């Protein structure tokens, strides 16, 4: 009876934790929707064309997305004992998602990607509009110009949202934003150089994606709850799980199904991205470099060569090790067992997702 009662109590605690998390994420969603609706109303009164950038953000926001960054922020906050009724954490979660939207719009320009979440990317859509209307200038430059401005607008909104969060999170927020930009630069530079460098690939994976996806949102949540002492634990967990998250993204780009991912696959090949997958493969087989950089080769040829090197399986093992490392980091963290379990589950979902 005692063990059954304990198990029931534990299950009730998990259910309660998930209900609170779900409610906070719903409020994050509502905050994002209300902000964009209010902004549209303001700009509609200025000029009918002024709503276009706001509508572009609203369309991308409504098209889906996993809301991973708000989820880790909210979980870090609740694990740290934060008050779920306080409005500041909702604003912080919304700011993180808006920053992500900004990064996606700019990423699609940098990667020359035609689709995002199953829809035409912002620059693709507006380049096509330019063509169809017979407007002046180059359609590509117009589309990319619109996308740059739409992404910048999301960046402005993200900052406005974060001003509603507890002030103690701002240093972490500022660090997070600068890391995204520096990581993007390193990614662009590594693609241009395209020399085998697994060490650089891992660094880029952590800075460009892992930290702003998992590590920093967790710390923002903990700091919002006044638990600064959790930052080292969340950093160790977030560095490991964040890298695993990005490595899964690399594998999905190489071997995934665009129907599931909602975007073209093989972009890392066409854009010469120096991922760990390609870095290891190029070290193991010098022909991989030519397959990617020389014209006339198909993505299918590249994929077959990568499989022949055995590197995809090695990356999978590396991901498993990172997940294990992340889970160990929080095993003795000074938070309730319920939240240790939730973070372990989140680590596995982030690393083994299919889209």
mmCIF file of C-alpha atoms in Angstrom:
data_model
loop_
_atom_site.group_PDB
_atom_site.id
_atom_site.type_symbol
_atom_site.label_atom_id
_atom_site.label_comp_id
_atom_site.label_asym_id
_atom_site.label_seq_id
_atom_site.Cartn_x
_atom_site.Cartn_y
_atom_site.Cartn_z
ATOM 1 C CA UNK A 1 0.000 0.000 0.000
ATOM 2 C CA UNK A 2 2.775 2.384 0.921
ATOM 3 C CA UNK A 3 4.603 1.908 -2.371
ATOM 4 C CA UNK A 4 1.338 2.327 -4.318
ATOM 5 C CA UNK A 5 0.525 5.498 -2.405
ATOM 6 C CA UNK A 6 4.005 6.852 -3.011
ATOM 7 C CA UNK A 7 3.742 6.071 -6.704
ATOM 8 C CA UNK A 8 0.329 7.731 -6.935
ATOM 9 C CA UNK A 9 1.628 10.792 -5.141
ATOM 10 C CA UNK A 10 4.580 10.954 -7.507
ATOM 11 C CA UNK A 11 2.335 10.680 -10.542
ATOM 12 C CA UNK A 12 0.081 13.407 -9.188
ATOM 13 C CA UNK A 13 3.107 15.657 -8.695
ATOM 14 C CA UNK A 14 4.242 15.062 -12.283
ATOM 15 C CA UNK A 15 0.743 15.743 -13.616
ATOM 16 C CA UNK A 16 0.540 18.940 -11.579
ATOM 17 C CA UNK A 17 3.934 20.113 -12.836
ATOM 18 C CA UNK A 18 2.933 19.489 -16.436
ATOM 19 C CA UNK A 19 -0.377 21.304 -16.008
ATOM 20 C CA UNK A 20 1.395 24.371 -14.642
ATOM 21 C CA UNK A 21 3.945 24.259 -17.459
ATOM 22 C CA UNK A 22 1.239 23.874 -20.096
ATOM 23 C CA UNK A 23 -0.715 26.781 -18.635
ATOM 24 C CA UNK A 24 2.330 29.059 -18.653
ATOM 25 C CA UNK A 25 3.161 28.129 -22.249
ATOM 26 C CA UNK A 26 -0.449 28.873 -23.229
ATOM 27 C CA UNK A 27 -0.055 32.286 -21.640
ATOM 28 C CA UNK A 28 3.185 32.794 -23.580
ATOM 29 C CA UNK A 29 1.282 32.001 -26.766
ATOM 30 C CA UNK A 30 -1.473 34.439 -25.841
ATOM 31 C CA UNK A 31 1.094 37.164 -25.108
ATOM 32 C CA UNK A 32 2.707 36.727 -28.506
ATOM 33 C CA UNK A 33 -0.657 36.805 -30.273
ATOM 34 C CA UNK A 34 -1.873 39.851 -28.378
ATOM 35 C CA UNK A 35 1.335 41.792 -29.044
ATOM 36 C CA UNK A 36 1.184 41.164 -32.794
ATOM 37 C CA UNK A 37 -2.541 41.931 -32.925
ATOM 38 C CA UNK A 38 -2.008 45.226 -31.097
ATOM 39 C CA UNK A 39 0.909 46.153 -33.360
ATOM 40 C CA UNK A 40 -1.148 45.386 -36.457
ATOM 41 C CA UNK A 41 -3.906 47.649 -35.230
ATOM 42 C CA UNK A 42 -1.449 50.491 -34.627
ATOM 43 C CA UNK A 43 0.207 50.230 -38.034
ATOM 44 C CA UNK A 44 -3.041 49.715 -39.954
ATOM 45 C CA UNK A 45 -3.979 53.243 -38.947
ATOM 46 C CA UNK A 46 -0.709 54.566 -40.374
ATOM 47 C CA UNK A 47 -0.768 52.903 -43.797
ATOM 48 C CA UNK A 48 -2.303 49.764 -45.271
ATOM 49 C CA UNK A 49 1.138 48.537 -46.352
ATOM 50 C CA UNK A 50 2.677 49.083 -42.937
ATOM 51 C CA UNK A 51 1.082 45.902 -41.602
ATOM 52 C CA UNK A 52 3.011 43.647 -44.003
ATOM 53 C CA UNK A 53 6.019 43.018 -41.704
ATOM 54 C CA UNK A 54 3.726 42.403 -38.722
ATOM 55 C CA UNK A 55 1.599 40.000 -40.753
ATOM 56 C CA UNK A 56 4.727 38.131 -41.848
ATOM 57 C CA UNK A 57 5.658 37.555 -38.209
ATOM 58 C CA UNK A 58 2.122 36.565 -37.268
ATOM 59 C CA UNK A 59 1.966 34.050 -40.113
ATOM 60 C CA UNK A 60 5.259 32.457 -39.107
ATOM 61 C CA UNK A 61 4.243 32.406 -35.448
ATOM 62 C CA UNK A 62 0.927 30.724 -36.300
ATOM 63 C CA UNK A 63 2.520 28.153 -38.619
ATOM 64 C CA UNK A 64 3.705 25.937 -35.771
ATOM 65 C CA UNK A 65 7.005 25.518 -34.036
ATOM 66 C CA UNK A 66 7.962 23.547 -30.964
ATOM 67 C CA UNK A 67 8.323 26.528 -28.576
ATOM 68 C CA UNK A 68 11.389 24.839 -27.130
ATOM 69 C CA UNK A 69 12.972 27.997 -25.776
ATOM 70 C CA UNK A 70 9.929 29.177 -23.805
ATOM 71 C CA UNK A 71 9.480 25.619 -22.555
ATOM 72 C CA UNK A 72 12.997 25.464 -21.105
ATOM 73 C CA UNK A 73 12.674 28.972 -19.683
ATOM 74 C CA UNK A 74 9.384 28.167 -17.962
ATOM 75 C CA UNK A 75 10.717 24.822 -16.709
ATOM 76 C CA UNK A 76 13.835 26.464 -15.288
ATOM 77 C CA UNK A 77 11.639 29.014 -13.547
ATOM 78 C CA UNK A 78 9.249 26.481 -12.043
ATOM 79 C CA UNK A 79 12.080 24.123 -11.067
ATOM 80 C CA UNK A 80 13.641 27.064 -9.226
ATOM 81 C CA UNK A 81 10.422 27.599 -7.280
ATOM 82 C CA UNK A 82 9.111 30.563 -9.260
ATOM 83 C CA UNK A 83 5.556 31.806 -8.789
ATOM 84 C CA UNK A 84 3.509 30.614 -11.805
ATOM 85 C CA UNK A 85 1.115 33.536 -11.413
ATOM 86 C CA UNK A 86 3.811 36.196 -11.832
ATOM 87 C CA UNK A 87 3.516 37.846 -15.289
ATOM 88 C CA UNK A 88 7.237 38.405 -15.795
ATOM 89 C CA UNK A 89 8.077 34.824 -16.744
ATOM 90 C CA UNK A 90 5.400 34.872 -19.449
ATOM 91 C CA UNK A 91 7.017 37.948 -20.983
ATOM 92 C CA UNK A 92 10.461 36.304 -20.802
ATOM 93 C CA UNK A 93 9.215 33.171 -22.542
ATOM 94 C CA UNK A 94 7.532 35.252 -25.242
ATOM 95 C CA UNK A 95 10.719 37.285 -25.734
ATOM 96 C CA UNK A 96 12.746 34.112 -26.282
ATOM 97 C CA UNK A 97 10.299 32.835 -28.896
ATOM 98 C CA UNK A 98 10.236 36.189 -30.678
ATOM 99 C CA UNK A 99 14.041 36.195 -30.769
ATOM 100 C CA UNK A 100 13.891 32.714 -32.279
ATOM 101 C CA UNK A 101 11.490 33.932 -34.976
ATOM 102 C CA UNK A 102 13.949 36.725 -35.776
ATOM 103 C CA UNK A 103 16.771 34.201 -36.108
ATOM 104 C CA UNK A 104 14.675 31.929 -38.343
ATOM 105 C CA UNK A 105 13.802 34.712 -40.794
ATOM 106 C CA UNK A 106 17.433 35.800 -41.028
ATOM 107 C CA UNK A 107 18.655 32.189 -41.156
ATOM 108 C CA UNK A 108 16.487 31.496 -44.183
ATOM 109 C CA UNK A 109 18.111 34.386 -46.031
ATOM 110 C CA UNK A 110 21.613 33.271 -45.057
ATOM 111 C CA UNK A 111 20.870 29.669 -46.052
ATOM 112 C CA UNK A 112 18.872 30.565 -49.184
ATOM 113 C CA UNK A 113 16.080 28.315 -47.912
ATOM 114 C CA UNK A 114 12.786 28.325 -49.794
ATOM 115 C CA UNK A 115 10.505 26.839 -47.139
ATOM 116 C CA UNK A 116 9.976 27.055 -43.386
ATOM 117 C CA UNK A 117 7.340 25.080 -41.480
ATOM 118 C CA UNK A 118 5.859 23.977 -44.780
ATOM 119 C CA UNK A 119 5.360 27.550 -46.050
ATOM 120 C CA UNK A 120 7.405 29.778 -48.369
ATOM 121 C CA UNK A 121 10.065 31.645 -46.396
ATOM 122 C CA UNK A 122 9.616 35.401 -45.980
ATOM 123 C CA UNK A 123 12.236 36.340 -48.570
ATOM 124 C CA UNK A 124 10.949 33.749 -51.068
ATOM 125 C CA UNK A 125 7.344 34.904 -50.701
ATOM 126 C CA UNK A 126 8.164 38.578 -51.179
ATOM 127 C CA UNK A 127 10.550 37.966 -54.063
ATOM 128 C CA UNK A 128 7.717 36.099 -55.811
ATOM 129 C CA UNK A 129 5.347 38.980 -55.047
ATOM 130 C CA UNK A 130 7.833 41.428 -56.565
ATOM 131 C CA UNK A 131 8.027 39.291 -59.702
ATOM 132 C CA UNK A 132 4.265 38.925 -60.030
ATOM 133 C CA UNK A 133 3.663 42.677 -59.695
ATOM 134 C CA UNK A 134 6.400 43.659 -62.110
ATOM 135 C CA UNK A 135 7.945 46.084 -59.636
ATOM 136 C CA UNK A 136 11.229 47.915 -60.156
ATOM 137 C CA UNK A 137 14.609 46.523 -59.133
ATOM 138 C CA UNK A 138 15.713 42.956 -58.434
ATOM 139 C CA UNK A 139 13.108 40.637 -56.947
ATOM 140 C CA UNK A 140 15.748 38.719 -54.954
ATOM 141 C CA UNK A 141 17.104 41.875 -53.338
ATOM 142 C CA UNK A 142 13.584 43.024 -52.542
ATOM 143 C CA UNK A 143 12.615 39.722 -50.938
ATOM 144 C CA UNK A 144 15.780 39.520 -48.892
ATOM 145 C CA UNK A 145 15.433 43.172 -47.875
ATOM 146 C CA UNK A 146 11.915 42.552 -46.600
ATOM 147 C CA UNK A 147 13.096 39.479 -44.670
ATOM 148 C CA UNK A 148 15.968 41.366 -43.038
ATOM 149 C CA UNK A 149 13.542 44.045 -41.854
ATOM 150 C CA UNK A 150 10.948 41.506 -40.679
ATOM 151 C CA UNK A 151 13.640 39.698 -38.686
ATOM 152 C CA UNK A 152 14.820 43.002 -37.233
ATOM 153 C CA UNK A 153 11.253 43.855 -36.231
ATOM 154 C CA UNK A 154 11.009 40.563 -34.341
ATOM 155 C CA UNK A 155 14.259 41.464 -32.598
ATOM 156 C CA UNK A 156 12.754 44.803 -31.522
ATOM 157 C CA UNK A 157 9.630 43.075 -30.215
ATOM 158 C CA UNK A 158 11.704 40.497 -28.331
ATOM 159 C CA UNK A 159 13.544 43.259 -26.516
ATOM 160 C CA UNK A 160 10.308 45.063 -25.695
ATOM 161 C CA UNK A 161 8.888 41.865 -24.214
ATOM 162 C CA UNK A 162 11.966 41.201 -22.107
ATOM 163 C CA UNK A 163 11.662 44.623 -20.461
ATOM 164 C CA UNK A 164 8.539 43.205 -18.740
ATOM 165 C CA UNK A 165 10.568 40.371 -17.187
ATOM 166 C CA UNK A 166 12.391 40.660 -13.824
ATOM 167 C CA UNK A 167 15.362 43.008 -14.200
ATOM 168 C CA UNK A 168 17.854 40.451 -12.908
ATOM 169 C CA UNK A 169 17.547 38.431 -16.131
ATOM 170 C CA UNK A 170 18.766 41.241 -18.417
ATOM 171 C CA UNK A 171 22.526 40.438 -18.274
ATOM 172 C CA UNK A 172 21.750 36.849 -19.258
ATOM 173 C CA UNK A 173 19.419 38.070 -22.009
ATOM 174 C CA UNK A 174 22.069 40.407 -23.412
ATOM 175 C CA UNK A 175 24.644 37.630 -23.407
ATOM 176 C CA UNK A 176 22.193 35.290 -25.119
ATOM 177 C CA UNK A 177 21.489 37.754 -27.942
ATOM 178 C CA UNK A 178 25.148 38.509 -28.623
ATOM 179 C CA UNK A 179 25.950 34.774 -28.692
ATOM 180 C CA UNK A 180 23.319 34.194 -31.374
ATOM 181 C CA UNK A 181 24.853 36.874 -33.596
ATOM 182 C CA UNK A 182 28.450 35.796 -33.039
ATOM 183 C CA UNK A 183 27.487 32.169 -33.576
ATOM 184 C CA UNK A 184 25.798 33.056 -36.861
ATOM 185 C CA UNK A 185 28.924 34.869 -38.010
ATOM 186 C CA UNK A 186 31.128 31.897 -37.136
ATOM 187 C CA UNK A 187 28.725 29.644 -39.048
ATOM 188 C CA UNK A 188 28.873 31.861 -42.146
ATOM 189 C CA UNK A 189 32.661 32.077 -41.978
ATOM 190 C CA UNK A 190 33.118 28.329 -41.501
ATOM 191 C CA UNK A 191 30.894 27.674 -44.532
ATOM 192 C CA UNK A 192 33.040 29.979 -46.671
ATOM 193 C CA UNK A 193 36.281 28.430 -45.464
ATOM 194 C CA UNK A 194 34.878 24.869 -45.480
ATOM 195 C CA UNK A 195 37.888 23.063 -44.081
ATOM 196 C CA UNK A 196 37.457 20.016 -41.860
ATOM 197 C CA UNK A 197 37.296 21.299 -38.296
ATOM 198 C CA UNK A 198 35.210 19.212 -35.888
ATOM 199 C CA UNK A 199 36.364 21.429 -33.011
ATOM 200 C CA UNK A 200 34.981 24.555 -34.699
ATOM 201 C CA UNK A 201 31.816 22.691 -35.657
ATOM 202 C CA UNK A 202 31.135 21.793 -32.024
ATOM 203 C CA UNK A 203 31.813 25.349 -30.886
ATOM 204 C CA UNK A 204 29.422 26.749 -33.493
ATOM 205 C CA UNK A 205 26.766 24.195 -32.534
ATOM 206 C CA UNK A 206 26.980 25.323 -28.923
ATOM 207 C CA UNK A 207 27.127 29.074 -29.516
ATOM 208 C CA UNK A 208 24.798 29.415 -32.488
ATOM 209 C CA UNK A 209 22.083 27.074 -31.312
ATOM 210 C CA UNK A 210 22.628 25.097 -28.110
ATOM 211 C CA UNK A 211 23.085 27.943 -25.683
ATOM 212 C CA UNK A 212 20.208 30.087 -26.863
ATOM 213 C CA UNK A 213 17.930 27.073 -27.174
ATOM 214 C CA UNK A 214 18.475 25.404 -23.809
ATOM 215 C CA UNK A 215 21.267 26.707 -21.587
ATOM 216 C CA UNK A 216 20.416 30.428 -21.500
ATOM 217 C CA UNK A 217 16.607 30.018 -21.374
ATOM 218 C CA UNK A 218 16.991 27.740 -18.347
ATOM 219 C CA UNK A 219 19.236 30.274 -16.622
ATOM 220 C CA UNK A 220 16.865 33.132 -17.499
ATOM 221 C CA UNK A 221 14.109 31.133 -15.800
ATOM 222 C CA UNK A 222 16.196 30.403 -12.717
ATOM 223 C CA UNK A 223 17.303 34.025 -12.390
ATOM 224 C CA UNK A 224 13.718 35.236 -12.809
ATOM 225 C CA UNK A 225 12.862 33.035 -9.821
ATOM 226 C CA UNK A 226 15.787 34.446 -7.825
ATOM 227 C CA UNK A 227 17.844 31.226 -7.870
ATOM 228 C CA UNK A 228 21.158 32.384 -9.324
ATOM 229 C CA UNK A 229 22.942 29.442 -7.706
ATOM 230 C CA UNK A 230 21.287 27.084 -10.220
ATOM 231 C CA UNK A 231 23.118 28.713 -13.135
ATOM 232 C CA UNK A 232 26.167 26.366 -13.070
ATOM 233 C CA UNK A 233 24.006 23.222 -13.008
ATOM 234 C CA UNK A 234 21.778 24.507 -15.791
ATOM 235 C CA UNK A 235 24.851 25.505 -17.786
ATOM 236 C CA UNK A 236 26.338 22.008 -17.586
ATOM 237 C CA UNK A 237 23.012 20.430 -18.506
ATOM 238 C CA UNK A 238 22.241 22.996 -21.200
ATOM 239 C CA UNK A 239 25.662 22.853 -22.883
ATOM 240 C CA UNK A 240 25.364 19.095 -23.305
ATOM 241 C CA UNK A 241 21.709 18.908 -24.301
ATOM 242 C CA UNK A 242 21.993 22.018 -26.466
ATOM 243 C CA UNK A 243 24.787 20.461 -28.497
ATOM 244 C CA UNK A 244 22.772 17.252 -28.824
ATOM 245 C CA UNK A 245 19.833 19.332 -30.064
ATOM 246 C CA UNK A 246 21.939 20.914 -32.811
ATOM 247 C CA UNK A 247 23.548 17.618 -33.812
ATOM 248 C CA UNK A 248 20.064 16.147 -34.257
ATOM 249 C CA UNK A 249 19.257 19.139 -36.458
ATOM 250 C CA UNK A 250 22.330 18.341 -38.558
ATOM 251 C CA UNK A 251 21.271 14.707 -38.969
ATOM 252 C CA UNK A 252 17.731 15.737 -39.888
ATOM 253 C CA UNK A 253 19.084 18.102 -42.529
ATOM 254 C CA UNK A 254 21.230 15.347 -44.000
ATOM 255 C CA UNK A 255 18.869 12.377 -43.720
ATOM 256 C CA UNK A 256 15.451 13.723 -42.676
ATOM 257 C CA UNK A 257 12.205 14.011 -44.600
ATOM 258 C CA UNK A 258 11.223 17.543 -45.624
ATOM 259 C CA UNK A 259 7.585 16.568 -45.081
ATOM 260 C CA UNK A 260 8.377 16.141 -41.389
ATOM 261 C CA UNK A 261 10.826 19.014 -40.993
ATOM 262 C CA UNK A 262 8.790 21.534 -43.026
ATOM 263 C CA UNK A 263 11.911 22.816 -44.781
ATOM 264 C CA UNK A 264 14.243 21.603 -47.551
ATOM 265 C CA UNK A 265 16.748 18.930 -46.582
ATOM 266 C CA UNK A 266 20.357 18.919 -47.702
ATOM 267 C CA UNK A 267 20.839 22.648 -47.101
ATOM 268 C CA UNK A 268 23.995 21.969 -45.098
ATOM 269 C CA UNK A 269 25.435 20.376 -48.237
ATOM 270 C CA UNK A 270 24.469 23.154 -50.656
ATOM 271 C CA UNK A 271 25.509 25.886 -48.212
ATOM 272 C CA UNK A 272 28.772 24.132 -47.205
ATOM 273 C CA UNK A 273 27.925 24.173 -43.493
ATOM 274 C CA UNK A 274 30.748 22.910 -41.313
ATOM 275 C CA UNK A 275 28.769 20.582 -39.078
ATOM 276 C CA UNK A 276 30.347 17.945 -36.879
ATOM 277 C CA UNK A 277 28.846 15.345 -39.211
ATOM 278 C CA UNK A 278 30.673 16.769 -42.229
ATOM 279 C CA UNK A 279 33.840 17.624 -40.287
ATOM 280 C CA UNK A 280 34.278 14.051 -39.119
ATOM 281 C CA UNK A 281 33.370 12.666 -42.544
ATOM 282 C CA UNK A 282 35.882 14.923 -44.327
ATOM 283 C CA UNK A 283 38.614 13.830 -41.925
ATOM 284 C CA UNK A 284 37.771 10.202 -42.614
ATOM 285 C CA UNK A 285 37.246 10.424 -46.390
ATOM 286 C CA UNK A 286 38.783 13.266 -48.428
ATOM 287 C CA UNK A 287 36.311 12.647 -51.278
ATOM 288 C CA UNK A 288 33.455 14.054 -49.174
ATOM 289 C CA UNK A 289 34.804 17.593 -49.648
ATOM 290 C CA UNK A 290 34.651 17.268 -53.438
ATOM 291 C CA UNK A 291 31.184 15.743 -53.403
ATOM 292 C CA UNK A 292 29.889 18.852 -51.648
ATOM 293 C CA UNK A 293 31.937 21.621 -53.294
ATOM 294 C CA UNK A 294 32.207 20.409 -56.894
ATOM 295 C CA UNK A 295 29.194 20.723 -59.227
ATOM 296 C CA UNK A 296 27.378 17.719 -60.612
ATOM 297 C CA UNK A 297 26.961 15.701 -57.430
ATOM 298 C CA UNK A 298 23.558 14.923 -55.953
ATOM 299 C CA UNK A 299 22.560 14.990 -52.272
ATOM 300 C CA UNK A 300 21.925 11.274 -52.579
ATOM 301 C CA UNK A 301 25.580 10.674 -53.449
ATOM 302 C CA UNK A 302 26.683 12.719 -50.453
ATOM 303 C CA UNK A 303 24.354 10.836 -48.113
ATOM 304 C CA UNK A 304 25.615 7.451 -49.326
ATOM 305 C CA UNK A 305 29.229 8.524 -48.857
ATOM 306 C CA UNK A 306 28.482 9.791 -45.344
ATOM 307 C CA UNK A 307 26.896 6.473 -44.417
ATOM 308 C CA UNK A 308 29.903 4.619 -45.843
ATOM 309 C CA UNK A 309 32.226 6.572 -43.530
ATOM 310 C CA UNK A 310 30.274 5.381 -40.489
ATOM 311 C CA UNK A 311 30.111 8.956 -39.192
ATOM 312 C CA UNK A 312 26.292 9.206 -38.802
ATOM 313 C CA UNK A 313 26.394 6.313 -36.353
ATOM 314 C CA UNK A 314 29.245 8.010 -34.492
ATOM 315 C CA UNK A 315 27.231 11.219 -34.249
ATOM 316 C CA UNK A 316 24.316 9.214 -32.842
ATOM 317 C CA UNK A 317 26.603 7.775 -30.186
ATOM 318 C CA UNK A 318 27.909 11.238 -29.417
ATOM 319 C CA UNK A 319 24.344 12.497 -28.996
ATOM 320 C CA UNK A 320 23.587 9.656 -26.602
ATOM 321 C CA UNK A 321 26.661 10.557 -24.557
ATOM 322 C CA UNK A 322 25.633 14.202 -24.420
ATOM 323 C CA UNK A 323 22.134 13.302 -23.220
ATOM 324 C CA UNK A 324 23.615 11.076 -20.528
ATOM 325 C CA UNK A 325 25.948 13.887 -19.484
ATOM 326 C CA UNK A 326 23.067 16.350 -19.299
ATOM 327 C CA UNK A 327 20.935 14.021 -17.203
ATOM 328 C CA UNK A 328 23.826 13.371 -14.811
ATOM 329 C CA UNK A 329 24.324 17.118 -14.412
ATOM 330 C CA UNK A 330 20.857 17.542 -12.916
ATOM 331 C CA UNK A 331 20.703 14.242 -11.022
ATOM 332 C CA UNK A 332 21.737 15.912 -7.771
ATOM 333 C CA UNK A 333 20.577 19.447 -8.548
ATOM 334 C CA UNK A 334 18.923 21.278 -5.611
ATOM 335 C CA UNK A 335 15.472 21.145 -7.214
ATOM 336 C CA UNK A 336 12.482 18.893 -6.672
ATOM 337 C CA UNK A 337 12.732 15.380 -8.088
ATOM 338 C CA UNK A 338 9.702 16.093 -10.292
ATOM 339 C CA UNK A 339 11.638 18.793 -12.152
ATOM 340 C CA UNK A 340 14.757 16.658 -12.421
ATOM 341 C CA UNK A 341 12.577 14.071 -14.138
ATOM 342 C CA UNK A 342 10.968 16.656 -16.402
ATOM 343 C CA UNK A 343 14.340 18.010 -17.483
ATOM 344 C CA UNK A 344 15.588 14.484 -18.206
ATOM 345 C CA UNK A 345 12.516 13.867 -20.380
ATOM 346 C CA UNK A 346 13.027 17.194 -22.150
ATOM 347 C CA UNK A 347 16.643 16.296 -22.873
ATOM 348 C CA UNK A 348 15.589 13.090 -24.582
ATOM 349 C CA UNK A 349 12.819 14.791 -26.563
ATOM 350 C CA UNK A 350 15.198 17.526 -27.762
ATOM 351 C CA UNK A 351 17.877 15.054 -28.828
ATOM 352 C CA UNK A 352 15.679 12.409 -30.430
ATOM 353 C CA UNK A 353 12.999 14.486 -32.169
ATOM 354 C CA UNK A 354 12.021 13.740 -35.782
ATOM 355 C CA UNK A 355 11.424 17.341 -36.909
#
